[in-house]
Amino acid sequence: MNDTVELAPHRFAGLVAPAVDRAFVAGMLAGRGGGGAELSQRYGGPAATGFLLEFRTRLAAPGGTVDEAGFAAVTRYRDPADCRRALDKQVAYGMIHRSPDGGLSATERGLAFLAEIWQVHAEVTEELWAGHDDRVLRLVEALGRVLAYALVLAEEEDGDGAAFAAMAPPYEPDGTPPGVLLLNRLGTLRYHRADAHAAAWTAAGHTAASVAALPPGPEQLAIELETDRRAAGPYAVLTAEERLAMLADLAALPG
């Protein structure tokens, strides 16, 4: 098999996106039900922990920060004023520190929460994906290569990649269990497509609000196809066989 197979990177980008979403959401929902919600309540609830959880792949890293552009990109479909108020609350709770230039970092208390959520995610992904050890390891390895290549491409290309830049590379301390590696690599990859989608609808003359309101039809389809094209680059690091294997492995994961 070679890349003449009907699974070129741009076609694969469209096929793999919902599979990535499904596996990631399953892991996060398992985390919420498997102790994550209770843990959050101990630290003040979602009003105190929401952005820490969302930006955990960067904020958990030593010295990890998220700048204003990254925050705006990740939250681009939400009301900026609402996001600012929510962020103000988390700063007031002592979970996030905001520097004078708008950069965000986790406080000592915030880091303690993130260390505990890492453990929750380790436990729930081990249970959720039990019996799929080989599949998880294959996905971790393949996604690692895809993310590494995406970072290389991001340095070479112009354009709005601020959401991916805010999240990548994901923080992976020594000893991170495979299930957590998979969950966080899936989550980080979603932001690469999010930036591709934003670039596609911007090029089509839309805003975040107008594209969200766009009804199904030729214009929406054209934006999705352009998103696939822009999101395809990192998948060129995989062979066609490896792309097929990734789809099969993601489809077979429980959740």
Short mmCIF file of C-alpha atoms in Angstrom, two decimals:
data_model
loop_
_atom_site.label_atom_id
_atom_site.label_comp_id
_atom_site.label_asym_id
_atom_site.label_seq_id
_atom_site.Cartn_x
_atom_site.Cartn_y
_atom_site.Cartn_z
CA MET A 1 0.00 0.00 0.00
CA ASN A 2 1.18 3.55 -0.71
CA ASP A 3 -0.22 7.03 -0.85
CA THR A 4 -2.12 6.31 -4.05
CA VAL A 5 -4.65 4.66 -1.74
CA GLU A 6 -7.77 6.80 -1.29
CA LEU A 7 -6.55 8.10 2.04
CA ALA A 8 -4.37 11.08 1.23
CA PRO A 9 -3.61 13.39 4.17
CA HIS A 10 -6.41 15.85 3.38
CA ARG A 11 -8.98 13.06 3.16
CA PHE A 12 -7.64 11.48 6.31
CA ALA A 13 -7.85 14.80 8.17
CA GLY A 14 -11.60 14.87 7.60
CA LEU A 15 -12.08 11.25 8.60
CA VAL A 16 -9.92 11.25 11.69
CA ALA A 17 -11.29 14.46 13.26
CA PRO A 18 -14.56 12.95 14.57
CA ALA A 19 -12.70 9.84 15.74
CA VAL A 20 -10.25 12.00 17.68
CA ASP A 21 -13.13 13.98 19.16
CA ARG A 22 -14.99 10.83 20.23
CA ALA A 23 -12.01 9.27 22.01
CA PHE A 24 -11.01 12.52 23.68
CA VAL A 25 -14.51 13.34 24.91
CA ALA A 26 -14.93 9.78 26.22
CA GLY A 27 -11.74 10.15 28.26
CA MET A 28 -12.70 13.55 29.64
CA LEU A 29 -16.22 12.42 30.54
CA ALA A 30 -14.76 9.39 32.29
CA GLY A 31 -12.50 11.74 34.21
CA ARG A 32 -15.42 13.90 35.28
CA GLY A 33 -17.42 10.91 36.47
CA GLY A 34 -14.44 9.07 37.91
CA GLY A 35 -13.49 11.66 40.48
CA GLY A 36 -12.74 14.77 38.45
CA ALA A 37 -15.97 16.56 39.38
CA GLU A 38 -15.49 15.77 43.06
CA LEU A 39 -11.88 16.91 42.90
CA SER A 40 -12.91 20.17 41.25
CA GLN A 41 -15.43 20.82 44.02
CA ARG A 42 -12.70 20.47 46.64
CA TYR A 43 -10.86 23.33 44.96
CA GLY A 44 -13.89 25.57 44.50
CA GLY A 45 -15.76 23.96 41.60
CA PRO A 46 -15.66 24.80 37.88
CA ALA A 47 -15.63 28.52 38.70
CA ALA A 48 -12.19 27.96 40.22
CA THR A 49 -10.78 25.19 38.03
CA GLY A 50 -12.32 25.48 34.55
CA PHE A 51 -9.47 27.14 32.68
CA LEU A 52 -6.84 25.18 34.59
CA LEU A 53 -8.39 21.98 33.30
CA GLU A 54 -8.77 23.35 29.79
CA PHE A 55 -5.18 24.63 29.59
CA ARG A 56 -3.64 21.82 31.66
CA THR A 57 -1.26 20.61 28.92
CA ARG A 58 0.57 23.93 29.16
CA LEU A 59 -0.09 25.21 32.68
CA ALA A 60 1.02 21.99 34.38
CA ALA A 61 4.51 22.32 32.90
CA PRO A 62 7.23 23.99 35.00
CA GLY A 63 7.09 27.66 34.07
CA GLY A 64 4.19 26.97 31.72
CA THR A 65 2.31 30.05 30.58
CA VAL A 66 -0.48 30.90 28.16
CA ASP A 67 -0.36 34.34 26.57
CA GLU A 68 -3.33 36.55 25.72
CA ALA A 69 -3.32 35.53 22.07
CA GLY A 70 -3.40 31.86 22.98
CA PHE A 71 -6.21 32.36 25.47
CA ALA A 72 -8.24 34.31 22.91
CA ALA A 73 -7.68 31.66 20.23
CA VAL A 74 -8.70 28.74 22.42
CA THR A 75 -11.85 30.56 23.54
CA ARG A 76 -12.62 32.13 20.15
CA TYR A 77 -16.18 30.77 19.99
CA ARG A 78 -17.11 32.11 23.42
CA ASP A 79 -18.07 35.60 24.50
CA PRO A 80 -14.85 37.44 25.40
CA ALA A 81 -16.47 39.33 28.26
CA ASP A 82 -17.82 36.10 29.77
CA CYS A 83 -14.39 34.50 29.48
CA ARG A 84 -12.74 37.48 31.13
CA ARG A 85 -15.17 37.37 34.04
CA ALA A 86 -14.64 33.62 34.45
CA LEU A 87 -10.89 34.11 34.36
CA ASP A 88 -11.10 36.91 36.93
CA LYS A 89 -12.88 34.49 39.29
CA GLN A 90 -10.19 31.84 38.90
CA VAL A 91 -7.50 34.42 39.58
CA ALA A 92 -9.46 35.49 42.68
CA TYR A 93 -9.69 31.86 43.81
CA GLY A 94 -5.90 31.74 43.77
CA MET A 95 -5.73 29.02 41.10
CA ILE A 96 -4.30 31.10 38.23
CA HIS A 97 -1.80 33.95 38.26
CA ARG A 98 -2.17 36.70 35.66
CA SER A 99 0.95 38.70 34.90
CA PRO A 100 0.89 42.40 33.90
CA ASP A 101 1.21 41.45 30.22
CA GLY A 102 -1.84 39.18 30.46
CA GLY A 103 0.06 35.91 30.56
CA LEU A 104 -1.47 33.12 32.62
CA SER A 105 0.26 30.57 34.83
CA ALA A 106 -0.83 28.15 37.54
CA THR A 107 -0.37 29.13 41.16
CA GLU A 108 0.96 26.65 43.72
CA ARG A 109 -2.63 25.72 44.52
CA GLY A 110 -3.41 25.43 40.83
CA LEU A 111 -0.44 23.09 40.32
CA ALA A 112 -1.66 20.94 43.20
CA PHE A 113 -5.05 20.60 41.48
CA LEU A 114 -3.38 19.69 38.18
CA ALA A 115 -1.23 17.04 39.85
CA GLU A 116 -4.37 15.47 41.27
CA ILE A 117 -6.29 15.65 37.99
CA TRP A 118 -3.36 13.89 36.29
CA GLN A 119 -3.88 11.02 38.76
CA VAL A 120 -7.62 10.96 38.13
CA HIS A 121 -7.03 10.78 34.39
CA ALA A 122 -4.48 8.01 34.88
CA GLU A 123 -7.00 5.91 36.79
CA VAL A 124 -10.00 6.47 34.55
CA THR A 125 -8.18 5.97 31.24
CA GLU A 126 -6.63 2.76 32.55
CA GLU A 127 -10.14 1.51 33.31
CA LEU A 128 -11.80 2.96 30.21
CA TRP A 129 -9.26 1.50 27.79
CA ALA A 130 -8.45 -1.70 29.72
CA GLY A 131 -7.58 -4.56 27.40
CA HIS A 132 -6.49 -2.20 24.64
CA ASP A 133 -2.90 -1.67 25.79
CA ASP A 134 -1.32 -2.33 22.39
CA ARG A 135 -3.83 -0.08 20.67
CA VAL A 136 -3.22 2.74 23.14
CA LEU A 137 0.55 2.43 22.73
CA ARG A 138 0.28 2.50 18.91
CA LEU A 139 -1.87 5.63 19.08
CA VAL A 140 0.46 7.32 21.55
CA GLU A 141 3.44 6.68 19.27
CA ALA A 142 1.68 7.77 16.07
CA LEU A 143 0.17 10.88 17.65
CA GLY A 144 3.55 11.79 19.08
CA ARG A 145 5.00 11.88 15.58
CA VAL A 146 2.03 13.81 14.21
CA LEU A 147 2.28 16.45 16.95
CA ALA A 148 6.05 16.75 16.56
CA TYR A 149 5.66 17.33 12.83
CA ALA A 150 2.83 19.79 13.43
CA LEU A 151 5.19 21.83 15.60
CA VAL A 152 7.82 21.78 12.87
CA LEU A 153 5.28 22.94 10.30
CA ALA A 154 4.01 25.65 12.64
CA GLU A 155 7.49 27.17 12.73
CA GLU A 156 7.69 27.16 8.94
CA GLU A 157 4.21 28.41 8.05
CA ASP A 158 2.49 31.74 8.39
CA GLY A 159 -1.06 31.98 9.68
CA ASP A 160 -3.14 31.81 12.81
CA GLY A 161 -1.99 28.84 14.83
CA ALA A 162 -2.38 30.48 18.21
CA ALA A 163 -4.61 27.84 19.83
CA PHE A 164 -2.24 25.01 18.95
CA ALA A 165 0.73 27.10 20.02
CA ALA A 166 -0.97 27.67 23.39
CA MET A 167 -1.37 23.93 23.98
CA ALA A 168 1.54 22.21 22.26
CA PRO A 169 3.63 20.36 23.04
CA PRO A 170 1.58 18.76 25.82
CA TYR A 171 3.31 18.44 29.19
CA GLU A 172 4.44 14.83 29.61
CA PRO A 173 6.52 14.32 32.76
CA ASP A 174 8.49 11.11 33.13
CA GLY A 175 6.27 8.24 34.15
CA THR A 176 3.09 9.64 32.57
CA PRO A 177 0.84 6.60 31.95
CA PRO A 178 -0.02 5.75 28.33
CA GLY A 179 -3.70 6.56 28.85
CA VAL A 180 -2.89 10.09 29.98
CA LEU A 181 -0.44 10.52 27.12
CA LEU A 182 -3.15 9.46 24.69
CA LEU A 183 -5.81 11.68 26.23
CA ASN A 184 -3.62 14.77 26.21
CA ARG A 185 -2.15 14.16 22.75
CA LEU A 186 -5.66 13.77 21.36
CA GLY A 187 -6.74 16.97 23.09
CA THR A 188 -3.74 18.91 21.82
CA LEU A 189 -4.25 17.71 18.25
CA ARG A 190 -7.81 19.02 18.30
CA TYR A 191 -6.44 22.56 18.60
CA HIS A 192 -4.44 22.13 15.41
CA ARG A 193 -7.68 21.47 13.56
CA ALA A 194 -9.40 24.29 15.43
CA ASP A 195 -6.81 26.72 14.04
CA ALA A 196 -7.21 25.25 10.56
CA HIS A 197 -10.97 25.71 10.80
CA ALA A 198 -10.59 29.30 11.97
CA ALA A 199 -8.23 30.04 9.08
CA ALA A 200 -10.72 28.48 6.64
CA TRP A 201 -13.74 30.46 7.79
CA THR A 202 -11.71 33.66 8.06
CA ALA A 203 -10.61 33.22 4.44
CA ALA A 204 -14.28 32.77 3.51
CA GLY A 205 -15.14 36.11 5.13
CA HIS A 206 -16.75 34.78 8.29
CA THR A 207 -16.42 35.54 11.97
CA ALA A 208 -16.66 33.02 14.80
CA ALA A 209 -20.29 34.03 15.32
CA SER A 210 -21.32 33.92 11.67
CA VAL A 211 -19.70 30.57 10.94
CA ALA A 212 -21.38 29.05 13.99
CA ALA A 213 -24.73 30.18 12.60
CA LEU A 214 -24.02 28.93 9.07
CA PRO A 215 -26.64 26.36 7.99
CA PRO A 216 -25.67 23.09 6.29
CA GLY A 217 -25.07 23.62 2.61
CA PRO A 218 -22.42 24.24 -0.04
CA GLU A 219 -20.72 27.11 1.82
CA GLN A 220 -20.36 25.13 5.03
CA LEU A 221 -19.07 22.14 3.07
CA ALA A 222 -16.50 24.29 1.29
CA ILE A 223 -15.22 25.57 4.64
CA GLU A 224 -14.96 22.01 5.99
CA LEU A 225 -13.03 20.87 2.91
CA GLU A 226 -10.69 23.83 3.25
CA THR A 227 -10.28 22.97 6.92
CA ASP A 228 -9.29 19.42 5.94
CA ARG A 229 -6.73 20.80 3.51
CA ARG A 230 -5.21 23.11 6.09
CA ALA A 231 -5.24 20.45 8.82
CA ALA A 232 -3.66 17.77 6.63
CA GLY A 233 0.02 18.73 6.86
CA PRO A 234 1.03 16.86 10.04
CA TYR A 235 -0.52 13.59 8.81
CA ALA A 236 1.98 13.42 5.96
CA VAL A 237 4.43 12.04 8.55
CA LEU A 238 2.34 8.83 8.59
CA THR A 239 2.20 6.28 5.81
CA ALA A 240 -1.17 5.44 4.31
CA GLU A 241 -1.09 2.17 6.24
CA GLU A 242 -0.42 4.02 9.47
CA ARG A 243 -3.33 6.36 8.78
CA LEU A 244 -5.63 3.39 8.31
CA ALA A 245 -4.31 1.83 11.51
CA MET A 246 -4.93 5.04 13.44
CA LEU A 247 -8.54 5.17 12.24
CA ALA A 248 -9.05 1.51 13.14
CA ASP A 249 -7.49 1.91 16.57
CA LEU A 250 -9.49 5.02 17.41
CA ALA A 251 -12.71 3.35 16.25
CA ALA A 252 -12.02 0.30 18.42
CA LEU A 253 -11.39 2.24 21.64
CA PRO A 254 -14.30 1.95 24.10
CA GLY A 255 -16.12 5.10 25.02
#
